[in-house]
Short mmCIF file of C-alpha atoms in Angstrom, two decimals:
data_model
loop_
_atom_site.label_atom_id
_atom_site.label_comp_id
_atom_site.label_asym_id
_atom_site.label_seq_id
_atom_site.Cartn_x
_atom_site.Cartn_y
_atom_site.Cartn_z
CA MET D 1 13.68 17.86 41.83
CA LEU D 2 10.12 16.82 40.17
CA GLN D 3 7.14 16.85 42.56
CA LEU D 4 3.42 15.67 41.80
CA ASP D 5 1.34 16.71 44.02
CA ASN D 6 -2.03 15.13 44.30
CA VAL D 7 -2.23 15.39 40.63
CA THR D 8 -5.80 14.22 39.11
CA PHE D 9 -6.90 13.93 35.57
CA LEU D 10 -10.34 11.73 35.06
CA TYR D 11 -11.85 11.10 31.57
CA ALA D 12 -14.20 8.93 33.71
CA PRO D 13 -14.80 8.07 37.53
CA ASP D 14 -11.80 5.35 37.15
CA ARG D 15 -10.26 6.34 34.06
CA GLY D 16 -7.34 8.32 33.87
CA VAL D 17 -5.10 9.55 37.06
CA LYS D 18 -6.30 10.15 40.72
CA GLU D 19 -4.30 12.03 43.16
CA ALA D 20 -1.20 10.94 41.96
CA SER D 21 1.68 12.28 44.30
CA LEU D 22 5.46 11.61 43.93
CA ARG D 23 8.54 13.44 44.19
CA VAL D 24 11.44 12.20 41.82
CA GLU D 25 15.28 13.46 42.27
CA THR D 26 17.84 13.87 39.98
CA GLY D 27 19.43 10.75 37.98
CA GLU D 28 16.38 8.44 38.98
CA VAL D 29 14.88 6.60 36.49
CA ILE D 30 11.18 5.90 37.22
CA GLY D 31 9.41 2.78 35.57
CA VAL D 32 5.76 3.48 35.77
CA VAL D 33 3.89 -0.11 35.16
CA GLY D 34 0.56 -1.67 35.37
CA GLY D 35 -2.33 -3.00 33.18
CA ASN D 36 -4.02 -1.70 30.27
CA GLY D 37 -5.88 1.21 30.69
CA VAL D 38 -4.76 2.07 34.12
CA GLY D 39 -3.73 5.35 33.47
CA LYS D 40 -0.03 5.18 32.76
CA SER D 41 -0.10 6.96 29.29
CA THR D 42 -2.54 9.73 31.01
CA LEU D 43 0.28 9.91 34.07
CA LEU D 44 2.94 10.60 31.80
CA GLY D 45 1.13 12.67 29.07
CA LEU D 46 0.85 14.99 32.48
CA ILE D 47 4.30 14.92 33.42
CA ALA D 48 5.38 16.03 29.89
CA ALA D 49 2.47 18.96 30.02
CA ALA D 50 1.16 17.55 27.16
CA LEU D 51 -2.10 17.66 29.39
CA VAL D 52 -3.29 19.96 32.33
CA PRO D 53 -4.10 18.26 35.63
CA GLN D 54 -7.72 19.15 36.67
CA SER D 55 -6.54 19.25 39.90
CA GLY D 56 -3.21 19.08 41.68
CA THR D 57 0.41 20.56 40.42
CA ILE D 58 3.23 19.10 39.20
CA THR D 59 6.72 21.04 39.96
CA LEU D 60 9.92 21.00 37.95
CA GLY D 61 13.29 22.40 39.90
CA VAL D 62 15.69 23.83 37.22
CA THR D 63 19.26 25.20 38.22
CA GLY D 64 20.40 27.56 36.08
CA MET D 65 23.72 28.64 34.87
CA GLY D 66 24.16 30.79 38.04
CA GLY D 67 23.17 27.89 40.46
CA ARG D 68 19.86 29.76 41.33
CA THR D 69 17.09 26.85 40.98
CA LYS D 70 13.92 28.09 39.54
CA ARG D 71 10.31 26.02 40.06
CA LEU D 72 8.47 25.48 37.01
CA LEU D 73 4.70 24.68 37.14
CA SER D 74 3.37 22.36 33.95
CA ASP D 75 0.24 24.01 33.37
CA ASP D 76 2.20 27.72 33.63
CA GLY D 77 2.95 28.94 29.91
CA ILE D 78 5.53 27.15 27.85
CA GLY D 79 8.59 27.33 30.39
CA TYR D 80 8.19 24.04 31.79
CA ARG D 81 7.85 22.48 28.46
CA ARG D 82 11.20 23.54 27.16
CA TYR D 83 13.07 21.06 29.56
CA VAL D 84 10.54 18.33 28.40
CA GLY D 85 11.70 15.42 25.97
CA TYR D 86 8.69 13.18 25.11
CA LEU D 87 7.97 10.20 23.36
CA THR D 88 4.69 9.23 23.09
CA GLU D 89 3.06 5.93 22.45
CA ALA D 90 2.29 6.23 19.25
CA ALA D 91 5.80 8.07 18.28
CA PRO D 92 4.32 9.73 15.42
CA ALA D 93 6.72 11.79 12.97
CA TYR D 94 6.14 13.34 9.61
CA GLY D 95 6.78 10.31 7.48
CA GLU D 96 7.54 11.98 4.19
CA LEU D 97 10.64 13.44 5.69
CA SER D 98 13.80 12.47 6.14
CA VAL D 99 15.23 11.40 9.73
CA LYS D 100 17.68 14.41 10.00
CA ARG D 101 15.23 17.02 8.49
CA TYR D 102 12.67 16.09 10.92
CA LEU D 103 15.13 16.22 13.77
CA ALA D 104 16.26 19.56 12.50
CA PHE D 105 12.48 20.40 12.52
CA ARG D 106 11.49 19.54 16.09
CA ALA D 107 15.23 20.72 17.32
CA ARG D 108 13.74 24.34 16.03
CA LEU D 109 10.68 23.93 17.28
CA HIS D 110 12.25 23.50 21.00
CA GLY D 111 14.44 26.49 20.64
CA VAL D 112 17.72 25.48 19.42
CA GLY D 113 19.47 27.97 17.78
CA ILE D 114 21.13 27.76 14.17
CA PHE D 115 24.45 27.88 15.98
CA ARG D 116 23.87 24.76 18.27
CA LEU D 117 21.46 22.91 15.40
CA ARG D 118 24.24 21.16 13.63
CA ARG D 119 26.41 19.85 16.73
CA ARG D 120 22.72 18.77 18.56
CA LEU D 121 21.97 17.14 15.34
CA THR D 122 25.01 15.08 14.94
CA GLU D 123 25.14 14.15 18.86
CA ALA D 124 21.70 12.89 18.88
CA LEU D 125 22.05 10.85 15.32
CA LYS D 126 25.07 9.36 16.66
CA ARG D 127 23.68 8.27 20.16
CA CYS D 128 20.90 6.62 18.60
CA GLY D 129 23.13 4.80 15.72
CA LEU D 130 20.68 6.85 13.02
CA THR D 131 23.85 7.99 11.01
CA PRO D 132 23.85 5.71 8.45
CA ILE D 133 19.99 6.46 7.51
CA GLN D 134 19.87 10.06 8.36
CA LYS D 135 18.66 10.94 4.84
CA GLU D 136 16.35 8.32 4.71
CA PRO D 137 12.39 9.13 4.70
CA ILE D 138 11.13 8.01 8.15
CA ALA D 139 8.05 6.24 6.80
CA LYS D 140 10.29 3.89 4.70
CA LEU D 141 12.17 2.79 7.94
CA SER D 142 10.93 -0.22 10.07
CA LEU D 143 8.97 0.19 13.02
CA GLY D 144 11.82 -0.23 15.71
CA LEU D 145 14.05 2.35 13.86
CA GLN D 146 10.92 4.83 13.98
CA ARG D 147 10.79 4.76 17.72
CA ARG D 148 14.80 5.38 17.63
CA VAL D 149 13.92 8.37 15.70
CA ALA D 150 11.24 9.44 18.13
CA LEU D 151 13.89 8.72 20.57
CA ALA D 152 16.33 11.00 19.09
CA GLU D 153 13.69 13.19 18.89
CA ALA D 154 13.21 13.78 22.58
CA LEU D 155 16.82 13.69 23.23
CA ILE D 156 17.50 16.50 21.04
CA ALA D 157 16.84 19.61 22.66
CA ALA D 158 18.74 17.86 25.62
CA PRO D 159 15.73 17.96 27.99
CA VAL D 160 16.04 18.15 32.02
CA LEU D 161 13.01 15.63 32.21
CA LEU D 162 12.88 12.67 29.62
CA VAL D 163 9.42 11.12 29.47
CA LEU D 164 8.88 7.85 27.39
CA ASP D 165 5.80 6.30 26.80
CA ASP D 166 6.28 2.57 25.97
CA PRO D 167 9.57 3.05 24.21
CA PHE D 168 10.08 -0.69 24.00
CA ALA D 169 6.93 -1.55 22.39
CA GLY D 170 7.50 -3.71 19.36
CA ILE D 171 11.18 -3.77 19.30
CA ASP D 172 13.60 -6.45 19.34
CA ALA D 173 16.00 -7.41 22.08
CA VAL D 174 19.09 -6.24 20.23
CA GLN D 175 17.60 -2.83 19.86
CA ARG D 176 16.24 -2.72 23.33
CA GLU D 177 19.22 -2.93 24.66
CA ALA D 178 20.85 -0.30 22.65
CA MET D 179 17.91 2.16 23.73
CA ALA D 180 18.16 0.98 27.27
CA GLY D 181 22.09 2.08 26.94
CA ILE D 182 21.25 5.28 25.64
CA ILE D 183 18.48 6.15 28.45
CA ARG D 184 20.93 4.93 31.09
CA ASP D 185 23.33 7.59 29.85
CA VAL D 186 21.06 10.51 29.48
CA ALA D 187 19.71 9.46 32.98
CA VAL D 188 22.87 10.71 34.91
CA ARG D 189 22.05 14.21 34.70
CA SER D 190 18.07 13.85 34.01
CA TYR D 191 14.75 12.78 35.49
CA VAL D 192 13.27 9.77 33.73
CA PHE D 193 10.04 8.42 33.68
CA ILE D 194 9.47 4.97 31.60
CA SER D 195 5.89 2.97 31.06
CA GLY D 196 5.40 -0.50 30.42
CA HIS D 197 3.62 -3.43 30.94
CA ASP D 198 6.65 -5.36 31.80
CA PRO D 199 8.84 -4.39 34.68
CA LEU D 200 11.36 -7.07 33.81
CA LEU D 201 11.81 -5.45 30.59
CA LEU D 202 12.51 -2.00 32.40
CA LYS D 203 14.66 -3.73 34.60
CA ALA D 204 17.84 -2.65 32.68
CA CYS D 205 17.39 1.03 32.64
CA CYS D 206 15.21 1.96 35.69
CA THR D 207 16.12 2.71 39.43
CA ARG D 208 12.77 2.45 41.05
CA PHE D 209 8.97 1.43 40.09
CA VAL D 210 5.84 3.00 40.50
CA LEU D 211 2.73 0.48 40.33
CA MET D 212 -0.63 1.96 38.97
CA GLU D 213 -3.74 0.22 39.59
CA HIS D 214 -7.25 1.68 38.77
CA ALA D 215 -6.35 5.16 37.82
CA GLU D 216 -4.18 5.25 41.08
CA ILE D 217 -0.73 4.68 42.17
CA THR D 218 -0.92 2.11 44.63
CA ALA D 219 2.91 1.47 45.26
CA ASP D 220 6.30 3.33 45.19
CA ALA D 221 9.76 2.53 45.34
CA LEU D 222 9.39 -1.10 44.53
CA ASP D 223 11.88 -3.20 42.65
CA ALA D 224 11.19 -5.03 39.64
CA ASP D 225 10.54 -8.04 40.83
CA ALA D 226 8.44 -6.97 43.59
CA ALA D 227 6.69 -4.83 40.82
CA MET D 228 6.37 -8.15 38.64
CA ALA D 229 5.10 -10.26 41.33
CA ARG D 230 2.22 -7.16 42.15
CA LEU D 231 0.83 -7.23 38.52
CA GLN D 232 0.50 -11.16 38.26
CA PRO D 233 -2.73 -12.46 39.53
CA PRO D 234 -2.69 -14.24 42.44
CA ARG D 235 -2.09 -18.13 41.81
CA THR D 236 -4.54 -20.91 42.42
CA PRO D 237 -3.60 -23.55 44.85
CA LYS D 238 -3.06 -25.90 42.22
CA GLU D 239 -0.88 -24.07 40.37
CA ALA D 240 1.07 -22.89 43.07
CA GLU D 241 1.65 -26.78 44.09
CA ALA D 242 2.66 -27.21 40.12
CA MET T 1 11.63 32.55 13.57
CA ILE T 2 9.06 29.94 14.95
CA LEU T 3 6.51 30.86 12.45
CA ILE T 4 8.82 30.75 9.28
CA THR T 5 9.53 27.04 10.36
CA LEU T 6 6.15 25.95 10.97
CA LEU T 7 5.23 27.91 7.80
CA LYS T 8 7.89 25.89 5.55
CA ARG T 9 6.92 22.64 7.25
CA GLU T 10 3.31 23.03 7.06
CA PHE T 11 3.19 24.54 3.18
CA PHE T 12 5.44 21.61 2.00
CA GLN T 13 3.88 19.16 3.47
CA LEU T 14 0.87 20.61 2.08
CA LEU T 15 2.17 20.65 -1.53
CA ARG T 16 3.06 17.07 -1.33
CA SER T 17 -0.39 15.84 0.20
CA GLY T 18 -3.34 15.49 -1.70
CA HIS T 19 -4.81 18.77 -0.61
CA GLY T 20 -2.11 20.53 -2.34
CA ILE T 21 -1.57 20.55 -5.69
CA ILE T 22 -4.73 19.02 -6.88
CA PRO T 23 -7.13 21.29 -5.43
CA VAL T 24 -5.15 24.01 -7.03
CA PHE T 25 -5.66 22.63 -10.66
CA LEU T 26 -9.08 21.77 -10.03
CA SER T 27 -10.08 25.29 -8.27
CA LEU T 28 -7.94 27.18 -11.47
CA ALA T 29 -10.24 24.87 -14.14
CA GLY T 30 -13.35 25.75 -12.21
CA ALA T 31 -12.63 29.05 -11.93
CA ASN T 32 -11.84 29.61 -15.64
CA VAL T 33 -14.58 27.66 -16.93
CA LEU T 34 -16.72 30.24 -15.12
CA LEU T 35 -14.71 33.08 -16.34
CA VAL T 36 -15.18 32.09 -19.78
CA ARG T 37 -19.33 31.77 -19.33
CA PHE T 38 -19.24 35.33 -17.96
CA LEU T 39 -17.23 36.48 -20.82
CA MET T 40 -19.43 34.81 -23.39
CA LYS T 41 -22.73 36.21 -20.85
CA ALA T 42 -21.36 39.45 -20.89
CA GLU T 43 -20.47 40.16 -24.53
CA GLY T 44 -21.48 43.62 -25.80
CA THR T 45 -22.08 44.78 -22.36
CA ALA T 46 -19.94 47.57 -20.52
CA GLU T 47 -18.47 44.87 -17.87
CA THR T 48 -15.13 45.16 -17.76
CA LEU T 49 -12.68 41.87 -17.96
CA PRO T 50 -11.08 42.70 -14.45
CA ALA T 51 -14.58 42.48 -12.81
CA LEU T 52 -15.60 39.17 -14.24
CA TRP T 53 -12.02 37.79 -13.46
CA GLY T 54 -12.51 38.95 -9.62
CA LEU T 55 -15.71 37.22 -9.61
CA ALA T 56 -14.54 33.82 -11.11
CA THR T 57 -11.66 33.89 -8.99
CA ALA T 58 -13.71 34.67 -5.77
CA PHE T 59 -15.77 31.67 -6.36
CA GLY T 60 -12.87 29.13 -6.67
CA LEU T 61 -11.20 30.14 -3.86
CA PRO T 62 -13.64 29.36 -0.81
CA PHE T 63 -13.44 25.60 -2.60
CA LEU T 64 -9.48 25.48 -2.55
CA ALA T 65 -9.23 27.16 1.12
CA ALA T 66 -11.67 24.56 2.39
CA VAL T 67 -9.55 21.97 1.01
CA ALA T 68 -6.21 23.67 2.20
CA ALA T 69 -7.42 24.37 5.58
CA SER T 70 -9.27 20.99 6.01
CA ARG T 71 -5.90 19.34 6.23
CA GLY T 72 -5.15 21.56 9.59
CA PHE T 73 -5.38 19.71 12.81
CA THR T 74 -7.20 17.20 11.74
CA GLN T 75 -4.22 15.50 10.12
CA ASP T 76 -2.39 15.79 13.32
CA ARG T 77 -5.19 14.19 14.97
CA GLU T 78 -5.21 11.21 12.87
CA THR T 79 -1.75 10.84 13.38
CA GLY T 80 -1.45 11.15 16.96
CA MET T 81 0.53 14.27 16.36
CA MET T 82 -1.68 16.30 18.62
CA ARG T 83 0.10 14.94 22.15
CA LEU T 84 3.36 15.68 20.85
CA MET T 85 2.08 19.09 19.77
CA PHE T 86 0.82 20.06 22.97
CA SER T 87 4.10 19.39 25.05
CA THR T 88 6.40 21.08 22.34
CA PRO T 89 7.47 24.76 23.88
CA VAL T 90 5.53 26.51 21.10
CA ARG T 91 2.35 28.75 21.88
CA ALA T 92 -1.03 27.67 20.45
CA ARG T 93 -1.22 30.83 18.33
CA TRP T 94 2.03 29.71 16.12
CA TRP T 95 0.72 26.50 15.69
CA VAL T 96 -2.52 28.24 14.42
CA LEU T 97 -0.65 30.60 12.30
CA GLY T 98 1.65 28.44 10.65
CA LYS T 99 -1.44 26.51 9.28
CA VAL T 100 -3.35 29.55 8.44
CA CYS T 101 -0.52 30.97 6.54
CA ALA T 102 0.53 27.71 4.95
CA ALA T 103 -3.13 27.19 3.35
CA TRP T 104 -3.06 31.06 2.59
CA CYS T 105 -0.12 30.64 0.81
CA LEU T 106 -1.34 27.76 -1.38
CA CYS T 107 -4.42 30.01 -2.19
CA LEU T 108 -1.74 32.84 -3.29
CA LEU T 109 -0.58 30.20 -5.67
CA TYR T 110 -4.06 30.02 -7.08
CA LEU T 111 -4.25 33.39 -7.28
CA PHE T 112 -0.80 33.70 -9.26
CA GLY T 113 -2.39 31.27 -11.52
CA MET T 114 -5.75 32.80 -12.30
CA GLY T 115 -3.09 35.59 -13.27
CA ILE T 116 -1.61 33.67 -15.57
CA SER T 117 -4.70 32.32 -17.26
CA CYS T 118 -6.23 35.35 -17.19
CA TYR T 119 -3.14 37.02 -19.32
CA ALA T 120 -3.04 33.92 -21.82
CA LEU T 121 -6.88 34.67 -22.33
CA VAL T 122 -6.37 37.96 -23.10
CA ARG T 123 -3.32 37.57 -25.17
CA TRP T 124 -4.18 34.47 -27.56
CA LEU T 125 -7.80 33.93 -27.10
CA LEU T 126 -9.64 37.43 -27.01
CA PRO T 127 -9.57 39.95 -29.80
CA VAL T 128 -6.43 41.81 -30.11
CA ASP T 129 -7.70 45.50 -28.87
CA ALA T 130 -9.35 44.07 -25.69
CA GLN T 131 -7.01 44.45 -23.01
CA LEU T 132 -6.73 42.99 -19.07
CA PHE T 133 -5.53 46.38 -17.68
CA ALA T 134 -7.76 48.34 -19.20
CA THR T 135 -8.57 49.48 -15.50
CA PRO T 136 -5.49 48.29 -14.00
CA MET T 137 -6.58 50.15 -10.58
CA GLY T 138 -9.52 47.76 -10.73
CA PHE T 139 -7.29 44.89 -11.09
CA TRP T 140 -5.09 45.45 -8.41
CA LEU T 141 -8.31 46.48 -6.03
CA ALA T 142 -9.63 43.29 -6.90
CA THR T 143 -6.55 41.10 -6.01
CA GLY T 144 -5.93 42.69 -2.82
CA ILE T 145 -9.25 42.03 -1.56
CA LEU T 146 -8.98 38.30 -2.73
CA ILE T 147 -5.99 38.02 -0.77
CA LEU T 148 -7.83 39.51 2.39
CA GLN T 149 -10.76 36.80 1.46
CA ALA T 150 -8.46 34.30 1.20
CA PHE T 151 -6.93 34.68 4.40
CA LEU T 152 -10.42 34.61 5.93
CA TRP T 153 -11.54 31.48 4.45
CA CYS T 154 -8.21 29.92 5.50
CA SER T 155 -8.96 30.95 9.24
CA ILE T 156 -12.26 29.48 8.80
CA GLY T 157 -11.27 26.23 7.94
CA THR T 158 -8.74 25.87 10.04
CA PHE T 159 -10.78 26.71 13.08
CA VAL T 160 -12.96 24.10 11.67
CA SER T 161 -10.20 21.59 11.51
CA LEU T 162 -9.85 21.89 15.16
CA PHE T 163 -13.43 20.41 16.08
CA SER T 164 -13.34 17.75 13.19
CA ARG T 165 -12.11 14.36 13.21
CA SER T 166 -11.78 13.92 9.78
CA SER T 167 -10.74 15.98 6.73
CA ALA T 168 -13.74 15.29 4.74
CA SER T 169 -16.13 16.49 7.02
CA THR T 170 -13.77 19.62 7.75
CA PHE T 171 -14.07 20.16 4.12
CA LEU T 172 -17.42 20.00 3.69
CA PHE T 173 -18.32 22.09 6.74
CA SER T 174 -15.78 24.69 5.82
CA LEU T 175 -17.21 24.61 2.43
CA VAL T 176 -20.82 25.23 3.59
CA SER T 177 -19.68 27.90 5.85
CA CYS T 178 -17.51 29.87 3.24
CA LEU T 179 -19.79 29.81 0.27
CA PHE T 180 -23.40 28.85 1.32
CA ALA T 181 -23.59 30.42 4.43
CA PRO T 182 -24.36 34.28 3.16
CA PRO T 183 -27.16 33.19 0.90
CA VAL T 184 -28.80 30.78 3.79
CA VAL T 185 -28.79 33.69 5.99
CA ILE T 186 -30.07 36.16 3.75
CA LEU T 187 -32.62 33.49 2.58
CA MET T 188 -33.84 33.15 6.04
CA MET T 189 -33.77 36.99 6.57
CA ALA T 190 -35.95 37.82 3.44
CA PHE T 191 -38.48 34.83 4.79
CA TRP T 192 -38.70 37.11 7.87
CA HIS T 193 -38.32 40.48 6.66
CA SER T 194 -39.78 40.75 3.22
CA ASN T 195 -37.92 43.49 1.63
CA MET T 196 -34.52 42.72 3.07
CA GLY T 197 -33.63 39.89 0.76
CA ILE T 198 -33.73 42.52 -1.92
CA GLN T 199 -31.61 44.95 -1.03
CA TRP T 200 -28.21 42.19 -0.55
CA PRO T 201 -26.46 40.68 -2.55
CA TRP T 202 -26.82 36.71 -2.43
CA PHE T 203 -22.86 35.90 -2.44
CA PRO T 204 -21.95 39.33 -0.52
CA LEU T 205 -18.11 38.86 -0.22
CA GLN T 206 -18.13 37.93 -4.10
CA SER T 207 -19.72 40.94 -5.04
CA MET T 208 -17.60 42.92 -3.09
CA VAL T 209 -14.98 41.76 -5.41
CA TYR T 210 -16.72 42.51 -8.48
CA ASP T 211 -17.34 46.10 -6.81
CA CYS T 212 -13.70 46.54 -6.02
CA ALA T 213 -12.85 45.80 -9.98
CA CYS T 214 -15.54 48.28 -10.89
CA GLY T 215 -13.77 50.77 -8.74
CA PHE T 216 -16.21 50.58 -5.74
CA VAL T 217 -14.35 49.88 -2.72
CA ASP T 218 -16.33 48.81 0.59
CA VAL T 219 -13.84 49.51 3.19
CA ARG T 220 -16.34 48.14 6.13
CA MET T 221 -16.39 44.64 4.03
CA ALA T 222 -12.38 44.69 3.81
CA ILE T 223 -11.86 45.69 7.48
CA GLY T 224 -14.65 43.21 8.26
CA CYS T 225 -12.66 40.42 6.85
CA VAL T 226 -9.49 41.43 8.22
CA THR T 227 -11.24 41.53 12.15
CA VAL T 228 -13.24 38.17 11.64
CA SER T 229 -9.64 36.69 10.48
CA VAL T 230 -8.10 37.82 13.47
CA VAL T 231 -10.91 36.82 15.97
CA LEU T 232 -11.06 33.12 14.54
CA ILE T 233 -7.12 32.94 14.76
CA TYR T 234 -7.29 34.33 18.17
CA ALA T 235 -10.12 31.57 19.00
CA SER T 236 -8.55 28.69 17.49
CA GLY T 237 -5.65 29.49 19.98
CA ILE T 238 -8.20 29.14 23.03
CA VAL T 239 -9.66 26.08 21.44
CA PHE T 240 -6.17 24.52 20.92
CA ASN T 241 -5.38 25.35 24.52
CA ALA T 242 -8.97 23.74 25.69
CA LEU T 243 -8.20 20.50 23.92
CA ARG T 244 -5.25 20.35 25.91
CA LEU T 245 -7.23 20.81 28.84
CA CYS T 246 -9.83 17.87 28.13
CA ALA T 247 -7.64 15.49 26.18
CA THR T 248 -9.70 15.42 23.27
CA GLU T 249 -6.72 14.75 20.83
CA ARG T 250 -7.63 10.81 21.40
#
């Protein structure tokens, strides 16, 4: 279970996230949709523990090997961050490194041991279709492939919580479908958050939509069409007639 | 293990960037020119070669450390890497230490280069009876204190890089705080207390290297270097966590 209780993080009175509450169960893929500057990236940053809430808590329940569930708070040490895979909006990477070296570096930082590293790398490369280009420097790859590298990086530590900030930005329909397939596979045993502007693009992988307006969650448990309808500006009588 | 992973990554990234090899060569060139000037000036006096070598090296070191450390967190901020770093399960102190140690390794490379150039100077340019290791203890003491100072300069640069938004401003601010802060402080003290300026050297840390090479070790200064470095690294860790609190990585 992942739970947000009155989480607030404000840059300005109406910018950021204001008293967001949400509960997510395993296997759910949450699409966070809304216009520009409504606080989607901030909400995802908070869930990924890249930001610390000014008030409220984010709790992640993780079931261990013995079946015991422990509750981790996002702002309490690095314990919570061990279970997070995060793809940021800018999807940064060290461009001069090859795909494989970069992923190995990030995996080591996530605490993947030497003995598991090779298996995890092979899995991530294969899953994201990066095996043929694993020795290419990241800077020489296209934008779509760079985002796939960032996705592979988010997946490399087998996260319990996967946070993807606008993963489909700037990539074509074929790659989008491939990425949606990967996300669906991962979602079976994880909590997944995806942000975007267009619910119809996220429809392929999201099970539930959350709408954000003016730094607040204004609607929860929407389907793609309902979210789309809420996002579109109200029609004038003339447009409705047409 | 995390520190080694970060250190390897940061050091090789530093070497490949414009903040790596080129500044090392520039510092080496500048320090060697300074050494030759000192040698010409000291001709016929009792000043030993290790002392002059130490002094010249100590003036090149803050420049290199400022360039190397200025890359630090500024680069990550520019590329948008900070947010990813915040969500990675690595403690702030390891990020800071990784960056400080990478810049420090570059400074050690410079010290090694200065050692080689000094050896070449003695071997081929100076008269046959001149010896670099005439006072080996002085040479090694100077090297030791230079290594400590390098760590201090790198800590200052890394600390500054947490606040700055461009490498150029980080470099300038680090250089000013490393090289020109002591003379300014002494000048101000001399202005307020007329007899204080005469007692203290203009460049105390550089003078300390000179004194060490001559066999006079100022233990208080050496301990001061280490203490300030540790405090700065600790403070950098706190600032890194504070950035996560206020989201100023944007």
